[in-house]
Coordinates of C-alpha atoms in Angstrom, one line a residue:
X1 CA 177.1 125.6 90.9
X2 CA 176.7 126.3 87.2
X3 CA 180.4 126.5 86.7
X4 CA 181.2 123.5 88.9
X5 CA 178.6 121.5 86.7
X6 CA 180.3 122.6 83.5
X7 CA 183.4 121.4 84.8
X8 CA 182.0 118.2 85.8
X9 CA 180.5 117.5 82.4
X10 CA 183.7 118.6 80.7
X11 CA 185.7 116.0 82.7
X12 CA 183.0 113.5 81.9
X13 CA 183.5 114.0 78.0
X14 CA 187.5 113.9 78.3
X15 CA 187.3 110.7 80.6
X16 CA 184.9 109.4 78.3
X17 CA 186.6 110.1 75.2
X18 CA 189.6 108.3 76.6
X19 CA 188.1 105.2 77.3
X20 CA 186.3 105.1 74.1
X21 CA 189.4 105.5 72.4
X22 CA 191.4 103.2 74.3
X23 CA 188.8 100.7 74.0
X24 CA 188.6 101.0 70.3
X25 CA 192.4 101.9 69.3
X26 CA 191.6 105.0 67.6
X27 CA 194.1 107.1 65.5
X28 CA 196.8 109.0 67.1
X29 CA 195.2 112.1 66.3
X30 CA 192.5 111.8 68.6
X31 CA 192.6 114.1 71.7
X32 CA 193.1 111.5 74.0
X33 CA 195.6 108.4 75.3
X34 CA 197.0 107.0 72.2
X35 CA 197.8 103.4 71.7
X36 CA 201.3 102.4 72.2
X37 CA 202.7 100.5 69.4
X38 CA 205.2 97.6 70.1
X39 CA 208.9 98.7 70.3
X40 CA 211.4 97.7 67.8
X41 CA 212.9 95.2 69.7
X42 CA 209.7 93.1 69.8
X43 CA 209.0 93.4 66.1
X44 CA 211.3 93.7 63.2
X45 CA 210.0 94.8 60.1
X46 CA 211.2 92.0 57.3
X47 CA 211.2 94.8 54.5
X48 CA 213.9 97.0 56.3
X49 CA 216.2 94.0 57.2
X50 CA 219.4 93.2 55.3
X51 CA 222.5 91.2 56.4
X52 CA 225.7 90.5 55.1
X53 CA 228.4 88.2 55.8
X54 CA 232.2 87.7 54.7
X55 CA 235.5 85.9 56.2
X56 CA 236.8 89.5 56.2
X57 CA 236.3 93.3 56.1
X58 CA 237.1 95.6 53.2
X59 CA 239.0 99.0 54.3
X60 CA 237.1 100.6 51.1
X61 CA 233.6 99.9 52.2
X62 CA 231.1 101.8 54.3
X63 CA 229.0 99.4 55.7
X64 CA 227.1 101.9 58.3
X65 CA 225.3 104.6 56.0
X66 CA 223.5 107.2 57.3
X67 CA 220.6 108.5 55.6
X68 CA 216.9 110.2 56.0
X69 CA 215.8 106.8 57.3
X70 CA 216.7 105.7 61.0
X71 CA 218.5 102.7 60.9
X72 CA 219.3 100.5 63.8
X73 CA 222.4 98.6 63.2
X74 CA 223.8 95.6 64.7
X75 CA 227.1 93.9 63.7
X76 CA 229.4 91.1 64.7
X77 CA 232.9 89.7 63.9
X78 CA 235.6 87.3 65.3
X79 CA 239.0 88.9 65.9
X80 CA 242.0 86.4 65.8
X81 CA 244.7 87.7 67.9
X82 CA 248.1 86.7 69.9
X83 CA 246.9 87.7 73.1
X84 CA 243.6 87.7 73.9
X85 CA 243.3 90.1 76.9
X86 CA 245.5 92.9 75.5
X87 CA 243.4 92.9 72.5
X88 CA 240.1 92.9 74.3
X89 CA 241.5 96.0 76.4
X90 CA 242.6 97.7 73.3
X91 CA 239.2 97.4 71.6
X92 CA 237.5 98.8 74.8
X93 CA 240.0 101.8 74.6
X94 CA 239.3 102.2 70.7
X95 CA 235.6 102.4 71.4
X96 CA 235.8 104.8 74.1
X97 CA 238.1 107.0 72.1
X98 CA 235.3 107.3 69.7
X99 CA 232.7 108.0 72.4
X100 CA 231.4 104.5 72.6
X101 CA 231.7 102.0 75.5
X102 CA 231.7 98.3 76.6
X103 CA 228.3 96.9 77.3
X104 CA 229.7 93.7 78.8
X105 CA 232.7 91.3 78.3
X106 CA 233.1 87.7 79.4
X107 CA 235.7 85.1 78.6
X108 CA 236.5 86.5 75.0
X109 CA 233.2 87.7 74.0
X110 CA 232.4 91.6 74.1
X111 CA 229.3 93.6 73.5
X112 CA 230.6 97.0 72.5
X113 CA 228.4 100.1 71.5
X114 CA 229.9 102.7 69.0
X115 CA 228.2 105.8 67.4
X116 CA 226.9 105.0 64.0
X117 CA 229.0 107.9 62.4
X118 CA 232.1 106.1 63.3
X119 CA 231.2 102.4 63.4
X120 CA 233.0 102.2 60.0
X121 CA 236.3 103.6 61.4
X122 CA 235.9 100.9 64.8
X123 CA 235.6 98.1 62.5
X124 CA 238.4 99.2 60.1
X125 CA 240.7 99.9 63.3
X126 CA 239.9 96.8 64.9
X127 CA 242.0 95.0 62.1
X128 CA 245.0 96.9 63.8
X129 CA 244.8 94.1 66.7
X130 CA 244.3 91.0 64.9
X131 CA 242.7 89.2 62.0
X132 CA 239.1 90.1 61.2
X133 CA 236.8 87.4 60.1
X134 CA 233.2 86.1 60.3
X135 CA 231.6 89.7 59.7
X136 CA 228.0 89.8 59.4
X137 CA 225.9 93.0 59.7
X138 CA 221.9 93.5 60.0
X139 CA 219.7 96.5 60.1
X140 CA 216.4 97.5 61.3
X141 CA 214.5 100.4 60.0
X142 CA 213.0 102.4 62.9
X143 CA 211.7 105.5 61.1
X144 CA 208.2 104.7 61.6
X145 CA 208.3 103.2 65.1
X146 CA 210.0 106.3 66.1
X147 CA 207.7 108.7 64.1
X148 CA 204.7 107.3 65.8
X149 CA 206.2 107.2 69.4
X150 CA 206.9 110.8 68.8
X151 CA 203.7 111.5 67.8
X152 CA 201.8 109.6 70.8
X153 CA 204.0 110.9 73.4
X154 CA 203.1 114.6 72.2
X155 CA 199.4 113.7 72.5
X156 CA 199.8 112.3 76.0
X157 CA 201.6 115.5 77.1
X158 CA 198.9 117.6 75.7
X159 CA 196.4 115.6 77.4
X160 CA 198.5 115.8 80.5
X161 CA 198.2 119.6 80.3
X162 CA 194.7 119.5 80.0
X163 CA 194.2 117.4 82.7
X164 CA 196.2 119.6 85.2
X165 CA 194.3 122.3 84.1
X166 CA 191.0 120.5 85.0
X167 CA 192.5 119.8 88.3
X168 CA 193.2 123.3 89.1
X169 CA 189.6 124.2 88.2
X170 CA 187.9 121.3 90.2
X171 CA 185.7 122.0 93.0
X172 CA 184.8 118.9 94.6
X173 CA 186.7 116.0 96.3
X174 CA 184.9 113.6 93.5
X175 CA 186.1 115.8 90.9
X176 CA 189.6 116.0 92.2
X177 CA 190.0 112.2 92.5
X178 CA 188.8 111.3 89.1
X179 CA 191.3 114.0 87.4
X180 CA 194.2 112.9 89.7
X181 CA 193.4 109.3 88.8
X182 CA 193.7 110.1 84.9
X183 CA 196.6 112.2 85.5
X184 CA 198.5 109.8 87.1
X185 CA 197.7 107.2 84.6
X186 CA 198.7 109.7 81.8
X187 CA 201.9 110.4 83.5
X188 CA 202.6 106.6 83.8
X189 CA 202.1 106.4 80.2
X190 CA 204.3 109.1 79.2
X191 CA 207.3 108.0 81.4
X192 CA 206.9 104.0 79.7
X193 CA 206.8 105.7 76.6
X194 CA 209.5 108.5 76.7
X195 CA 211.8 105.2 78.0
X196 CA 210.5 103.3 74.6
X197 CA 211.4 106.1 72.6
X198 CA 215.1 106.6 74.1
X199 CA 215.9 103.2 73.8
X200 CA 214.9 103.2 70.2
X201 CA 216.8 106.2 69.6
X202 CA 219.6 104.6 71.0
X203 CA 219.7 101.7 68.7
X204 CA 219.7 104.3 65.8
X205 CA 222.4 106.5 67.1
X206 CA 224.7 103.5 68.2
X207 CA 225.9 100.4 66.4
X208 CA 225.8 97.4 68.6
X209 CA 228.8 95.1 67.9
X210 CA 229.3 91.5 69.1
X211 CA 232.9 90.5 68.9
X212 CA 234.3 87.3 69.7
X213 CA 238.2 87.6 70.4
X214 CA 240.0 84.2 70.0
X215 CA 244.0 83.6 70.2
X216 CA 245.2 82.3 67.4
X217 CA 248.0 79.8 69.0
X218 CA 246.2 78.7 71.9
X219 CA 248.0 76.0 73.9
X220 CA 249.6 74.4 70.6
X221 CA 251.6 71.0 71.0
X222 CA 254.7 70.0 69.0
X223 CA 253.9 69.2 65.4
X224 CA 253.4 71.2 62.1
X225 CA 250.5 71.9 60.1
X226 CA 251.9 69.9 57.4
X227 CA 251.8 66.6 59.5
X228 CA 248.3 66.6 60.2
X229 CA 247.3 67.5 56.7
X230 CA 248.4 63.7 56.1
X231 CA 245.6 62.2 58.3
X232 CA 242.4 63.2 56.7
X233 CA 240.3 62.0 60.0
X234 CA 241.7 64.7 62.3
X235 CA 239.4 66.7 60.3
X236 CA 236.2 65.0 61.8
X237 CA 237.0 66.2 65.3
X238 CA 234.3 68.7 66.6
X239 CA 232.0 67.8 63.7
X240 CA 228.4 67.8 63.9
X241 CA 227.7 65.1 61.6
X242 CA 225.6 62.1 62.5
X243 CA 227.0 58.6 62.2
X244 CA 225.9 55.1 60.8
X245 CA 225.2 53.4 64.5
X246 CA 221.9 53.4 66.3
X247 CA 224.1 53.2 69.6
X248 CA 227.3 54.5 71.3
X249 CA 230.7 52.6 70.6
X250 CA 232.5 50.9 72.9
X251 CA 230.2 49.8 75.7
X252 CA 229.6 53.3 76.8
X253 CA 226.0 54.4 77.9
X254 CA 224.2 57.3 76.3
X255 CA 224.2 59.9 78.8
X256 CA 221.0 61.3 80.1
X257 CA 219.2 63.9 78.2
X258 CA 220.8 63.0 75.1
X259 CA 218.8 61.7 72.1
X260 CA 220.4 60.1 69.0
X261 CA 220.2 61.9 66.0
X262 CA 218.4 60.6 63.1
X263 CA 220.9 58.6 60.7
X264 CA 221.0 59.3 57.0
X265 CA 223.5 56.5 55.5
X266 CA 224.1 58.3 52.6
X267 CA 227.8 60.2 52.7
X268 CA 227.9 59.2 56.4
X269 CA 230.8 57.8 58.2
X270 CA 230.9 54.8 60.9
X271 CA 230.1 55.9 64.6
X272 CA 227.3 57.4 66.4
X273 CA 226.0 61.0 67.4
X274 CA 223.6 62.3 69.7
X275 CA 222.4 65.7 71.0
X276 CA 220.7 67.4 73.9
X277 CA 217.9 69.8 73.7
X278 CA 220.3 72.8 74.5
X279 CA 222.6 71.8 71.6
X280 CA 225.3 69.8 73.1
X281 CA 226.8 66.9 71.1
X282 CA 227.7 63.5 72.2
X283 CA 229.8 61.6 69.4
X284 CA 231.7 57.9 69.7
X285 CA 233.8 56.6 66.5
X286 CA 236.7 54.8 65.7
X287 CA 239.6 55.1 63.4
X288 CA 242.3 52.7 62.1
X289 CA 245.9 54.2 62.4
X290 CA 249.3 52.3 61.8
X291 CA 250.3 49.9 64.0
X292 CA 252.8 50.5 66.6
X293 CA 251.9 54.0 66.9
X294 CA 252.0 55.7 70.1
X295 CA 249.1 57.5 72.1
X296 CA 251.2 60.2 72.7
X297 CA 251.8 60.9 69.0
X298 CA 248.1 60.9 68.2
X299 CA 247.3 63.4 71.6
X300 CA 249.7 65.9 69.5
X301 CA 248.1 65.5 66.5
X302 CA 244.7 65.8 68.0
X303 CA 245.4 68.9 69.9
X304 CA 247.0 70.6 66.7
X305 CA 243.9 69.8 64.8
X306 CA 241.9 71.2 67.2
X307 CA 243.9 74.2 67.5
X308 CA 244.6 74.9 63.8
X309 CA 241.6 73.6 62.0
X310 CA 238.9 74.4 64.6
X311 CA 240.2 77.5 66.5
X312 CA 240.2 76.2 69.9
X313 CA 242.4 77.5 72.4
X314 CA 243.4 76.7 76.3
X315 CA 243.9 73.1 75.1
X316 CA 244.6 70.7 78.2
X317 CA 245.3 66.8 78.3
X318 CA 245.4 64.7 81.3
X319 CA 245.4 60.6 81.8
X320 CA 242.2 59.1 81.9
X321 CA 240.3 55.6 81.5
X322 CA 237.7 54.7 78.8
X323 CA 235.9 51.9 80.2
X324 CA 238.9 50.7 82.1
X325 CA 241.2 51.4 79.2
X326 CA 244.3 53.6 79.5
X327 CA 243.5 56.9 77.4
X328 CA 243.8 60.8 77.6
X329 CA 241.2 63.2 77.9
X330 CA 241.6 66.6 76.2
X331 CA 239.5 69.7 76.9
X332 CA 239.5 73.1 75.0
X333 CA 237.5 76.2 74.4
X334 CA 236.5 78.2 71.4
X335 CA 235.4 81.6 71.3
X336 CA 232.6 82.4 68.9
X337 CA 230.2 85.1 68.0
X338 CA 227.3 83.0 69.6
X339 CA 229.3 82.6 73.0
X340 CA 231.9 80.3 74.5
X341 CA 232.0 76.9 73.4
X342 CA 233.6 73.9 75.4
X343 CA 235.0 70.8 74.1
X344 CA 236.3 67.5 75.4
X345 CA 237.5 64.4 73.7
X346 CA 238.6 60.8 75.5
X347 CA 241.0 58.8 73.3
X348 CA 242.3 55.1 73.7
X349 CA 244.8 53.5 71.2
X350 CA 243.6 49.5 71.2
X351 CA 244.7 46.7 69.0
X352 CA 241.8 44.9 67.7
X353 CA 242.6 41.7 65.7
X354 CA 246.1 42.7 65.0
X355 CA 245.5 46.3 64.0
X356 CA 245.8 49.3 65.9
X357 CA 242.7 51.7 66.2
X358 CA 241.7 54.9 68.0
X359 CA 238.4 54.9 70.0
X360 CA 237.1 58.2 70.3
X361 CA 234.3 59.8 72.6
X362 CA 233.8 63.4 72.0
X363 CA 231.4 65.9 74.0
X364 CA 230.9 69.8 73.3
X365 CA 228.7 72.6 73.2
X366 CA 227.6 75.9 74.7
X367 CA 229.4 76.7 78.0
X368 CA 226.5 76.7 80.3
X369 CA 225.0 73.2 78.7
X370 CA 228.3 71.9 78.5
X371 CA 228.8 72.4 82.4
X372 CA 225.0 71.0 83.0
X373 CA 226.0 67.5 81.1
X374 CA 229.6 67.2 81.9
X375 CA 228.7 65.0 85.0
X376 CA 226.7 62.8 83.1
X377 CA 229.0 62.3 80.4
X378 CA 231.9 61.5 82.6
X379 CA 230.0 58.7 84.6
X380 CA 228.8 57.4 81.3
X381 CA 232.3 56.6 80.3
X382 CA 233.5 55.6 83.7
X383 CA 230.5 52.7 83.9

């Protein structure tokens, strides 16, 4: 009886201590279940953040330095290539040859993990398959996070050992149930914290690369870069800037879910622009061109400008009608580090009071948002 009494008393003290520490968030050295700090992906210490960006990558630079601090690096770049699918396959093989691996790949966007010790080598080797640009890098210092998680996990394991000993010494059903309940809770905490520690350590051991692979040539129509340079207005295609008008031009209705962008007359061109809450842009604008020019000519110039100036590919053209007027519809895609961007322009050539004019409607944005609004935009152009 006396031994049982002491066991019950000891268990009560242990459980009471755990409850008190859990309630008041005591320091990790307390002999009970420690508080669990947020993992690194939830909190990124600003004091340990750094970033670089450049159009390209220097072969002599070492971006991913190893030190006594446990740094989690993320990086990204755009790779311009002749054949996108072949280049993506080569990048996957390159990562695997360095004990890295492909996390996911979708329509020109790749997420790749490479051991930090070989990350600089991977970055420089990627240049063999195309032109590297838009490079950026950031780092998060996880030293304190991993150290704290390790200490807390060690305390939890010691507590589990003590609870196991108490369970072996339990003499009554009530004692066994109390110890088993606490043991199950501590075991669950250990499993959760082990996963968090492993995740943080993986971020330190591997650099996460986000790579956008784009084809340089796309579907380029006939023409030369020199030709498009003679028409300054071609640089306005796929532009996010607002216009001076309060309403869409050409009698076009504003598509549902779009709101006009606030105008700022200073430095603005004529036209109208609106935006959706998911980053799609809808624009209408016009441009005077030489009389007696042909729509086919402007189709080639616009496609060329989209390809060479804006890095769009998969450019396609088809006949269309803009409010009953013969027009062309141009669609294209651009792969960026932020994901796939879809683009559409409808262009008509009209005679206004003896002068030829291009009437232009543009719609572009992230792939999923574009698909969501495409029908509403097309309906607005046909009404």
